[in-house]
Short mmCIF file of C-alpha atoms in Angstrom, two decimals:
data_model
loop_
_atom_site.label_atom_id
_atom_site.label_comp_id
_atom_site.label_asym_id
_atom_site.label_seq_id
_atom_site.Cartn_x
_atom_site.Cartn_y
_atom_site.Cartn_z
CA MET A 1 129.62 39.21 115.14
CA ALA A 2 132.15 41.16 117.24
CA GLU A 3 135.84 40.66 116.58
CA LYS A 4 138.65 40.20 119.20
CA GLY A 5 141.86 42.30 119.18
CA LEU A 6 144.61 43.55 121.31
CA ASP A 7 144.59 46.97 122.89
CA SER A 8 147.62 49.12 123.58
CA ASN A 9 148.39 47.18 126.75
CA GLY A 10 148.25 43.77 124.85
CA SER A 11 145.15 42.78 126.60
CA VAL A 12 142.25 41.20 124.72
CA GLY A 13 139.38 43.64 123.94
CA ARG A 14 136.36 43.33 121.94
CA ARG A 15 135.90 45.41 118.73
CA CYS A 16 132.29 46.30 117.68
CA PRO A 17 131.36 46.43 113.97
CA ALA A 18 130.76 49.71 112.49
CA LEU A 19 127.35 51.22 112.76
CA SER A 20 125.36 52.82 110.02
CA PRO A 21 124.41 56.50 110.45
CA GLY A 22 120.75 55.48 111.30
CA GLU A 23 121.91 52.85 113.78
CA ARG A 24 124.17 55.34 115.48
CA MET A 25 121.22 57.63 115.88
CA GLN A 26 119.17 54.85 117.52
CA SER A 27 121.85 53.66 119.62
CA SER A 28 122.74 57.06 121.03
CA GLY A 29 119.21 57.98 122.21
CA THR A 30 119.77 61.74 121.42
CA GLY A 31 119.70 61.75 117.51
CA SER A 32 116.28 60.45 116.96
CA SER A 33 114.94 62.85 119.66
CA LYS A 34 116.47 65.97 118.02
CA TRP A 35 113.79 66.04 115.41
CA VAL A 36 110.30 67.25 116.01
CA ARG A 37 107.19 66.69 113.94
CA LEU A 38 104.42 69.22 114.09
CA ASN A 39 100.84 69.03 112.61
CA VAL A 40 99.79 72.61 112.03
CA GLY A 41 96.30 72.76 110.76
CA GLY A 42 96.67 69.49 108.93
CA THR A 43 99.92 70.21 107.44
CA TYR A 44 103.08 68.45 108.57
CA PHE A 45 106.36 70.20 109.47
CA LEU A 46 109.60 68.60 110.44
CA THR A 47 112.25 70.49 112.09
CA THR A 48 114.84 70.19 114.95
CA ARG A 49 114.39 71.00 118.66
CA GLN A 50 117.18 73.43 118.30
CA THR A 51 115.19 75.47 115.75
CA LEU A 52 112.11 75.51 117.84
CA CYS A 53 114.02 76.57 121.02
CA ARG A 54 115.56 79.57 119.58
CA ASP A 55 113.36 81.83 121.86
CA PRO A 56 113.17 80.51 125.45
CA LYS A 57 109.90 82.40 126.21
CA SER A 58 108.04 80.89 123.34
CA PHE A 59 105.19 78.32 123.02
CA LEU A 60 107.36 76.30 120.78
CA TYR A 61 110.23 76.15 123.40
CA ARG A 62 107.71 75.01 126.05
CA LEU A 63 106.44 72.38 123.66
CA CYS A 64 109.94 70.90 123.17
CA GLN A 65 110.51 70.83 126.98
CA ALA A 66 107.27 68.92 127.50
CA ASP A 67 106.13 71.72 129.91
CA PRO A 68 103.53 70.10 132.25
CA ASP A 69 101.41 73.22 132.23
CA LEU A 70 101.19 73.18 128.33
CA ASP A 71 98.19 70.95 127.23
CA SER A 72 99.54 69.54 123.93
CA ASP A 73 97.91 66.64 122.06
CA LYS A 74 99.68 64.41 119.60
CA ASP A 75 98.04 62.73 116.40
CA GLU A 76 98.47 58.99 115.53
CA MET A 77 101.85 60.03 113.94
CA GLY A 78 103.23 61.32 117.04
CA ALA A 79 103.15 64.79 115.82
CA TYR A 80 102.28 67.71 118.01
CA LEU A 81 98.77 69.15 117.08
CA ILE A 82 98.62 72.88 116.70
CA ASP A 83 95.33 74.42 115.50
CA ARG A 84 96.74 77.34 113.35
CA ASP A 85 97.15 78.35 109.80
CA PRO A 86 99.89 76.35 108.08
CA ALA A 87 100.41 78.93 105.42
CA TYR A 88 101.42 81.51 108.06
CA PHE A 89 103.39 79.04 110.23
CA GLY A 90 105.85 78.43 107.38
CA PRO A 91 107.40 81.94 107.57
CA VAL A 92 107.62 81.67 111.38
CA LEU A 93 109.35 78.40 111.21
CA ASN A 94 111.88 79.85 108.60
CA TYR A 95 112.57 82.84 110.83
CA LEU A 96 113.47 80.54 113.59
CA ARG A 97 115.82 78.63 111.17
CA HIS A 98 117.60 81.51 109.69
CA GLY A 99 116.51 84.75 111.60
CA LYS A 100 115.03 86.51 108.36
CA LEU A 101 111.39 87.04 107.59
CA VAL A 102 110.59 86.02 104.03
CA LEU A 103 106.72 86.47 103.17
CA ASN A 104 105.26 84.22 100.60
CA ARG A 105 103.15 85.91 97.90
CA GLY A 106 99.60 86.65 99.23
CA LEU A 107 100.56 86.79 102.86
CA ALA A 108 100.11 89.86 104.92
CA GLU A 109 102.33 91.17 107.68
CA GLU A 110 99.27 91.33 109.87
CA GLY A 111 98.81 87.69 109.61
CA ILE A 112 102.38 87.00 110.48
CA LEU A 113 102.05 89.18 113.64
CA GLU A 114 99.12 87.32 114.67
CA GLU A 115 101.19 84.00 114.57
CA ALA A 116 104.28 85.61 116.15
CA GLU A 117 102.06 86.71 119.05
CA PHE A 118 100.23 83.43 119.45
CA TYR A 119 103.68 81.50 119.62
CA ASN A 120 105.21 84.47 121.73
CA ILE A 121 108.30 84.83 119.60
CA THR A 122 109.38 88.27 120.87
CA SER A 123 112.07 89.27 118.37
CA LEU A 124 109.57 88.34 115.50
CA ILE A 125 106.95 90.41 117.01
CA LYS A 126 109.14 93.53 116.98
CA LEU A 127 110.40 92.89 113.49
CA VAL A 128 106.89 92.39 112.07
CA LYS A 129 105.59 95.58 113.76
CA ASP A 130 108.54 97.51 112.48
CA LYS A 131 107.76 96.38 108.86
CA ILE A 132 103.93 97.49 109.24
CA ARG A 133 105.00 100.73 110.66
CA GLU A 134 107.42 101.29 107.70
CA ARG A 135 105.01 100.20 105.13
CA ASP A 136 102.34 102.38 106.63
CA CYS A 137 104.57 105.35 106.58
CA LYS A 138 105.43 104.73 102.80
CA THR A 139 101.73 104.56 102.01
CA ALA A 140 100.94 107.89 103.95
CA GLN A 141 103.60 109.72 101.99
CA ILE A 142 102.21 108.77 98.46
CA PRO A 143 100.02 111.76 97.34
CA VAL A 144 96.48 110.74 96.55
CA LYS A 145 95.60 111.30 92.76
CA HIS A 146 92.37 112.25 91.74
CA VAL A 147 90.57 112.09 88.29
CA TYR A 148 87.87 114.74 87.65
CA ARG A 149 84.92 114.78 85.21
CA VAL A 150 82.52 117.48 84.19
CA LEU A 151 79.00 116.32 83.61
CA GLN A 152 76.27 118.14 81.80
CA CYS A 153 72.58 117.56 82.77
CA GLN A 154 69.32 119.41 82.82
CA GLU A 155 67.63 120.49 86.04
CA GLU A 156 65.25 117.57 86.00
CA GLU A 157 68.15 115.03 85.73
CA LEU A 158 70.19 116.79 88.29
CA THR A 159 68.84 114.93 91.52
CA GLN A 160 68.75 111.61 89.82
CA MET A 161 72.43 111.99 88.77
CA VAL A 162 73.71 113.09 92.26
CA SER A 163 71.62 110.40 94.18
CA THR A 164 72.86 107.44 91.76
CA MET A 165 76.58 108.38 91.76
CA SER A 166 78.61 105.25 92.86
CA ASP A 167 82.03 103.58 92.42
CA GLY A 168 83.84 106.16 94.63
CA TRP A 169 82.63 109.26 92.57
CA LYS A 170 82.01 112.38 94.74
CA PHE A 171 80.33 115.67 94.09
CA GLU A 172 82.49 118.60 93.81
CA GLN A 173 80.91 121.62 92.20
CA LEU A 174 77.75 122.66 90.24
CA VAL A 175 77.76 125.39 87.81
CA SER A 176 74.62 126.74 86.11
CA ILE A 177 75.19 127.51 82.35
CA GLY A 178 71.68 128.88 81.61
CA SER A 179 68.85 127.20 79.88
CA SER A 180 68.19 125.22 76.71
CA TYR A 181 65.00 125.65 74.54
CA ASN A 182 63.39 122.49 73.12
CA TYR A 183 60.59 123.12 70.45
CA GLY A 184 57.21 122.65 72.14
CA ASN A 185 58.63 122.55 75.67
CA GLU A 186 59.56 124.90 78.40
CA ASP A 187 62.96 126.05 78.72
CA GLN A 188 65.25 123.66 80.73
CA ALA A 189 67.84 124.99 83.10
CA GLU A 190 71.27 123.23 82.40
CA PHE A 191 74.14 122.69 84.80
CA LEU A 192 77.79 121.42 84.77
CA CYS A 193 78.42 119.08 87.59
CA VAL A 194 82.03 118.52 88.57
CA VAL A 195 82.81 115.13 90.11
CA SER A 196 85.91 113.47 91.36
CA LYS A 197 87.45 110.04 92.34
CA GLU A 198 90.48 108.74 93.72
CA LEU A 199 92.69 107.09 91.28
CA HIS A 200 94.01 103.74 92.32
CA ASN A 201 96.12 102.44 89.40
CA GLN A 202 93.14 102.56 87.23
CA SER A 203 93.07 104.07 83.77
CA TYR A 204 90.96 106.90 83.04
CA GLY A 205 88.78 105.33 80.26
CA THR A 206 87.72 102.33 82.41
CA SER A 207 85.90 104.24 85.13
CA SER A 208 82.26 103.65 85.15
CA GLU A 209 79.79 106.56 84.55
CA PRO A 210 77.90 108.08 87.51
CA SER A 211 74.76 108.44 85.46
CA GLU A 212 73.79 107.20 82.03
CA LYS A 213 71.56 110.38 81.28
CA ALA A 214 74.61 112.60 82.02
CA LYS A 215 76.73 113.52 79.02
CA ILE A 216 80.50 114.11 79.35
CA LEU A 217 81.93 117.20 77.80
CA GLN A 218 84.45 116.25 75.40
CA GLU A 219 85.97 119.78 75.00
CA GLN A 220 86.27 122.42 77.48
CA GLY A 221 83.84 125.25 76.92
CA SER A 222 81.47 123.38 74.63
CA ARG A 223 77.88 124.50 75.08
CA MET A 224 78.85 127.55 77.07
#
């Protein structure tokens, strides 16, 4: 019940009881509308209109302004339905909140760029493109390392060995080392086959063999 009191002029006024924060938000009409619920790919996000309106040219800004040209549906909870990947929307939303791009583990810059272009957030598009360009430049400056192997095989094994090389192994050089004599058989020409493979943080000993029949020379110059 409201209480009566005197104002500074001595007239009788009506004093309203203090409202709780929740009641003040409802009574003002503006507090309750500053929060926006989004349903992005089945995941809910709760944020403010101020955050979504950071970029006046973005899709999210138009969403908050109830643009009549923007066809946007709501679910039974009153959340705007957006058919996008929620894992990539999180970093986009955080960027609008504090202006920094923080990528969660397992997310690629290209995925963020796709979302930034979909939502038309121009500053984020530029930022991600710069990060991708910087990353690619660093990758290009890293020298490619190779691991080499020398394989010994007989003439009859040579064709099969070269044709069955896999797992990134490439033929480099073939050197004839003469012939070997097996009792009761004709002489067999023998070769040294040099192969190489790009090394991608992989230990030398774990690489697969190009051919089971080929024998790896353990010491340089053996059988020569």
